[in-house]
Amino acid sequence: MPVSALPTPGPSFPDAAPQLSTLADAPLRRALDASDNAIVMTDSARRVVYVNQGFTRLFGFEAEEMLGKFLSQVLLGPHSDPSLLASIRENVMEHGQFHIETLLYSKTGQPRWVSMVINASDEASGGPGGSVTVLTDITLTKMHEVLQTRVLEGMVSELPLRELMALVCREVERIAPEVTASILAVDAQGRLHPLAAPGLPPALCEALDGLPIGPRAGCGTAAFRNAPIVATDIATDPLWDDYRPLFAPTGLRACWSNPIRNHQGQPIGTFAFYFREHREPEALHLRLLDVCLHLCALAIERDSTHQRIHQLAFFDVLTGLPNRAMFRSSAERALAGLQRGGHPGALLFVNLDRFKQVNDTQGHAAGDALLCEVATRLTQCLRARDLIGRLSGDEFVLLLSECATEQAVQMAHRMLEAIAQPLHINEQVHLPHASVGIAMFPDDGDGIDTLLLHADQAMHQAKSDHRHSLQLFSAEMNRRAQERASLERALQQALAERSLTLHYQPQVLSSAPGTLHGVEALARWHHPTWGMVPPSQFIPVAEEAGLIHALTLWLLDEACRQLAAWRTAGHDVPCVAINLSGRSFHRPEFAQEIGDALTRHGLRASDVLLEITESVMMDARPVTLANIDTLHQQGFKLSLDDFGTGYSSLSYLHRLPISELKLDMAFVQDLTTSPTARALTVSVLSIAHSLGMVVVAEGVETAGQQQWLQAHGCPVLQGYLFGKPLPPDGIEAWLCAQAVGRKR
Ligand code: C2E
Ligand code: CA
Ligand code: CA
């Protein structure tokens, strides 16, 4: 309501009775009355002496009510500018004129934004000190501006959608107090969700939440029809049939509801104006709606884009499970809750066994199907308070809240069982298996990162112990993991400082054990404080830490240098065997790098034997095959190491250019005790013979093994019986000793 007690311009003139301006000229009066603008004349005491009908239309006051009053007495209201009067007075006195856009109020208290132009005018008001004021209604423009600015500012400052929509409703209700506004969202399933309806009872909003849109869904019908609806009496309107009991106590009588559409024109919500009387919307309402619909559409669409980005940023696209970032932050919160309540929890790290094989042999679509199914099976094992996430590839993590060790182990067993149920993909039956590592909160770690690390370590332990099993984290595991990390750092340093060395083990002719077939180069690492670190320890670390290729390049160079040096010194070393890692074959330039090493030391391809493992032989990657092909074309010989321990797929043997098989020492050492080992060795020897391959028996330690191998035609022998891996001068001494032996 206008505040009539506002301070008015100082009464510098006598408080005489207001003088009615005599606008005798009737046509002029009619012209003024026809104007859309409100026109006011005041006398020298600033009292109103004339208002036209435009004023009455705009503010609702009849001329008789205005005469003799101060404008400020009737038009100022709760949100009017408090310094307005001072500015007017100052400017009119100084410049004889003033223009401002300001907020005034009508007789019924409705806000009216006006453009106000005041001119000092003695003429019109019939005496000195008077003025003429012209007021133009700019409410709609202003309303547009204010609403838009507020809502857009809200968006910029990331105000939640519901708050933004509440702001729109309140703004609408402020401008049109007869309206009760309500904004509902419609989800992809066509269900209604109240976003804001500050003037409706909360119970009503709750009752509406989740209701489907349809041909009789009250204000939601506008979304169903994708067209506005007007119900002048919701007490009888059939659209409200199902909602009547909900609305009866509200006193709302009429409704005008409009669909909020996205940029493709599809309904994503409804914007309804409710009225307390039976009526239809009027011009102001239409204009208001016009402004609001765009803002609502913008805000709702923007919110769903946000949600989509959130989904993409925090959820795994394949399985829909939370990703690492999301899991970490929810787990952090859950752990804080457990801490407060003094409850234990368990972090389970689940990793599928041989997942890579499914991916490689059956294709990624099959791998994806397997992962999705495992995600579903794991999720089904969870209780409401547990969390699950997919970290990467075939790694899943679960946080079980309020769960002690025993219960965690039980749950893990149940999960392993659930995962292991047969699964059909591409008409093939799979029996997926997994390994699980468990770290307990708070005993094994009180933060999510430590728990993840420890559960991961336990999972690796489970994998190496016995696949398809579970393992609880132990401090011992942590110690080993830390040792590994420091081993990795030290190895990196040793490689950089070139402090590794090579030892060479003689490979002798079975027919003349004093004669070298060649030597095998074996890496040695003497650490300043740890002493000798065996290759069985540091080679796997180098593989996993990505250091193996640097190591291979170094040993290639060093072995070639040594062979060239022996030859220069007149020692007869026929060739050197070099152990290669499968990983190096994934580098397109690998074959070239090997060739370069030989060239640097003036050697030929026939001077080295390249030992590869069966995993290289099975690797179908084009880059691996290309490297093997290049090496073959350049005349290099490949030797298959540890034969008999891996896949031993004989079909590969003749497909690849393999010229040598190294019979694993496990066979050799069982020769004298196991008929099976003997039978297998006999067949390996005969296959190799028929394929024209040389067989090197590894790990020959006893004369009995030597005799058996000699008797069965194994051409080359290697083992402690003939010589341990020796430093270069040891090989020189070995050669001399053999020469002396022969002379004797
Ligand atoms: P490997 O290639 O099978 O090498 C043979 C291993 O058997 C060597 O162990 C050697 O010392 C050992 N050995 C030789 N004769 C006998 C014997 O009569 N009895 C017994 N019990 N053992 C014997 P080492 O040097 O400890 O190497 C272990 C493994 O580490 C190697 O197995 C190889 O896989 C890897 N390795 C060693 N050096 C290198 C290298 O320079 N590069 C790569 N990639 N791997 C290497
Ligand atoms: Ca070897
Ligand atoms: Ca071997």
Short mmCIF file of C-alpha atoms in Angstrom, two decimals, residues 13-187:
data_model
loop_
_atom_site.label_atom_id
_atom_site.label_comp_id
_atom_site.label_asym_id
_atom_site.label_seq_id
_atom_site.Cartn_x
_atom_site.Cartn_y
_atom_site.Cartn_z
CA PHE A 13 4.44 27.66 0.56
CA PRO A 14 1.37 28.48 2.58
CA ASP A 15 -0.87 25.47 2.97
CA ALA A 16 -3.58 27.10 0.95
CA ALA A 17 -6.51 25.18 -0.41
CA PRO A 18 -5.51 23.56 -3.69
CA GLN A 19 -6.47 25.54 -6.70
CA LEU A 20 -8.18 23.68 -9.44
CA SER A 21 -6.49 24.51 -12.65
CA THR A 22 -8.95 25.81 -15.10
CA LEU A 23 -8.42 24.03 -18.31
CA ALA A 24 -11.30 25.67 -19.96
CA ASP A 25 -10.48 24.37 -23.32
CA ALA A 26 -12.58 21.20 -23.60
CA PRO A 27 -10.94 19.71 -26.73
CA LEU A 28 -7.54 20.09 -25.09
CA ARG A 29 -8.83 18.42 -21.93
CA ARG A 30 -10.20 15.54 -24.00
CA ALA A 31 -6.91 15.19 -25.78
CA LEU A 32 -5.06 15.02 -22.47
CA ASP A 33 -7.51 12.47 -21.09
CA ALA A 34 -7.07 10.28 -24.16
CA SER A 35 -3.32 10.11 -23.61
CA ASP A 36 -1.92 6.80 -22.37
CA ASN A 37 0.42 8.77 -20.16
CA ALA A 38 -0.50 9.98 -16.73
CA ILE A 39 -0.26 13.76 -16.60
CA VAL A 40 -0.18 15.69 -13.32
CA MET A 41 0.08 19.40 -12.67
CA THR A 42 1.09 20.81 -9.32
CA ASP A 43 1.09 24.31 -7.95
CA SER A 44 3.85 26.20 -6.26
CA ALA A 45 3.14 24.30 -3.04
CA ARG A 46 3.59 21.02 -4.99
CA ARG A 47 -0.01 20.13 -4.47
CA VAL A 48 -1.88 18.44 -7.27
CA VAL A 49 -4.11 20.78 -9.22
CA TYR A 50 -4.83 18.50 -12.18
CA VAL A 51 -4.60 14.85 -13.16
CA ASN A 52 -5.81 13.46 -16.50
CA GLN A 53 -7.74 10.22 -16.96
CA GLY A 54 -4.56 8.45 -17.98
CA PHE A 55 -3.46 8.99 -14.36
CA THR A 56 -6.63 7.39 -13.09
CA ARG A 57 -6.16 4.47 -15.45
CA LEU A 58 -2.57 3.97 -14.36
CA PHE A 59 -2.83 4.46 -10.61
CA GLY A 60 -6.53 3.95 -9.89
CA PHE A 61 -7.04 7.33 -8.16
CA GLU A 62 -9.89 9.54 -9.36
CA ALA A 63 -9.10 13.20 -9.96
CA GLU A 64 -11.13 14.24 -6.91
CA GLU A 65 -9.03 12.01 -4.66
CA MET A 66 -5.86 13.63 -5.91
CA LEU A 67 -6.59 17.31 -5.86
CA GLY A 68 -4.74 19.17 -3.15
CA LYS A 69 -2.54 16.16 -2.27
CA PHE A 70 1.20 15.76 -2.61
CA LEU A 71 2.08 13.09 -5.19
CA SER A 72 4.47 11.55 -2.70
CA GLN A 73 1.60 11.15 -0.31
CA VAL A 74 -0.16 8.70 -2.59
CA LEU A 75 2.29 7.10 -4.99
CA LEU A 76 5.30 6.04 -2.93
CA GLY A 77 5.37 2.49 -1.65
CA PRO A 78 7.49 -0.15 0.04
CA HIS A 79 10.12 -0.46 -2.68
CA SER A 80 10.18 3.10 -3.96
CA ASP A 81 13.49 4.92 -4.08
CA PRO A 82 13.84 6.76 -0.73
CA SER A 83 15.94 9.53 -2.26
CA LEU A 84 13.46 10.18 -5.05
CA LEU A 85 11.97 13.35 -3.62
CA ALA A 86 15.29 14.95 -2.87
CA SER A 87 16.51 14.29 -6.43
CA ILE A 88 13.35 15.73 -7.95
CA ARG A 89 13.49 18.86 -5.87
CA GLU A 90 17.14 19.49 -6.51
CA ASN A 91 16.98 18.90 -10.27
CA VAL A 92 13.80 20.80 -10.93
CA MET A 93 15.06 23.79 -8.96
CA GLU A 94 18.41 23.77 -10.66
CA HIS A 95 17.59 22.76 -14.26
CA GLY A 96 13.83 23.30 -14.39
CA GLN A 97 13.50 19.70 -15.54
CA PHE A 98 14.04 16.10 -14.41
CA HIS A 99 13.71 12.62 -15.88
CA ILE A 100 13.85 9.35 -13.97
CA GLU A 101 12.65 5.76 -14.17
CA THR A 102 11.23 4.81 -10.82
CA LEU A 103 8.91 2.51 -8.95
CA LEU A 104 5.55 3.85 -7.71
CA TYR A 105 2.42 2.10 -6.47
CA SER A 106 -1.19 2.16 -7.57
CA LYS A 107 -4.16 2.71 -5.28
CA THR A 108 -4.46 -1.06 -4.78
CA GLY A 109 -0.77 -1.40 -4.03
CA GLN A 110 0.32 -2.82 -7.34
CA PRO A 111 3.83 -1.79 -8.34
CA ARG A 112 4.08 0.50 -11.35
CA TRP A 113 7.38 1.18 -12.97
CA VAL A 114 7.16 4.59 -14.60
CA SER A 115 9.26 6.87 -16.69
CA MET A 116 8.71 10.24 -15.01
CA VAL A 117 9.40 13.57 -16.72
CA ILE A 118 8.92 16.71 -14.62
CA ASN A 119 9.05 20.19 -16.06
CA ALA A 120 8.82 23.42 -14.08
CA SER A 121 5.85 25.25 -15.55
CA ASP A 122 4.26 28.42 -14.35
CA GLU A 123 1.88 28.52 -17.24
CA ALA A 124 0.07 25.27 -16.95
CA SER A 125 -0.37 25.31 -13.21
CA GLY A 126 -1.58 28.84 -13.23
CA GLY A 127 1.14 30.46 -11.15
CA PRO A 128 4.88 30.56 -10.41
CA GLY A 129 6.59 27.47 -8.90
CA GLY A 130 4.28 24.95 -10.50
CA SER A 131 5.19 21.87 -12.52
CA VAL A 132 3.89 19.40 -15.10
CA THR A 133 4.70 15.73 -14.60
CA VAL A 134 4.23 13.11 -17.31
CA LEU A 135 4.36 9.48 -16.19
CA THR A 136 4.65 6.64 -18.69
CA ASP A 137 3.96 3.10 -17.62
CA ILE A 138 7.08 1.01 -18.21
CA THR A 139 6.11 -1.75 -15.78
CA LEU A 140 6.31 -4.48 -18.38
CA THR A 141 9.68 -3.44 -19.74
CA LYS A 142 10.98 -3.05 -16.23
CA MET A 143 9.40 -6.30 -15.06
CA HIS A 144 11.08 -7.98 -17.96
CA GLU A 145 14.37 -6.38 -17.05
CA VAL A 146 14.18 -7.11 -13.34
CA LEU A 147 13.02 -10.69 -13.75
CA GLN A 148 15.55 -11.42 -16.41
CA THR A 149 18.41 -9.83 -14.51
CA ARG A 150 17.57 -11.58 -11.26
CA VAL A 151 17.11 -14.98 -12.82
CA LEU A 152 20.19 -14.69 -15.01
CA GLU A 153 22.24 -13.47 -12.06
CA GLY A 154 20.93 -16.46 -10.13
CA MET A 155 22.08 -18.76 -12.91
CA VAL A 156 25.49 -17.17 -13.03
CA SER A 157 25.91 -17.61 -9.30
CA GLU A 158 24.88 -21.28 -9.66
CA LEU A 159 21.68 -20.93 -7.66
CA PRO A 160 19.98 -24.35 -7.53
CA LEU A 161 17.13 -24.78 -10.00
CA ARG A 162 14.47 -24.90 -7.29
CA GLU A 163 15.63 -21.63 -5.80
CA LEU A 164 15.71 -19.98 -9.20
CA MET A 165 12.18 -21.13 -9.92
CA ALA A 166 11.01 -19.96 -6.49
CA LEU A 167 12.49 -16.59 -7.31
CA VAL A 168 10.48 -16.47 -10.55
CA CYS A 169 7.28 -17.38 -8.69
CA ARG A 170 7.82 -14.78 -5.99
CA GLU A 171 8.62 -12.10 -8.55
CA VAL A 172 5.44 -12.93 -10.48
CA GLU A 173 3.37 -12.86 -7.31
CA ARG A 174 4.90 -9.52 -6.36
CA ILE A 175 3.98 -7.99 -9.69
CA ALA A 176 0.56 -9.65 -9.81
CA PRO A 177 -0.52 -10.29 -6.21
CA GLU A 178 -3.71 -12.00 -7.38
CA VAL A 179 -1.61 -14.86 -8.80
CA THR A 180 -0.34 -17.96 -7.03
CA ALA A 181 2.39 -19.28 -9.29
CA SER A 182 3.60 -22.84 -9.59
CA ILE A 183 6.34 -24.36 -11.72
CA LEU A 184 6.53 -28.12 -12.27
CA ALA A 185 9.17 -30.05 -14.17
CA VAL A 186 8.28 -33.01 -16.36
CA ASP A 187 10.90 -35.76 -16.45
#
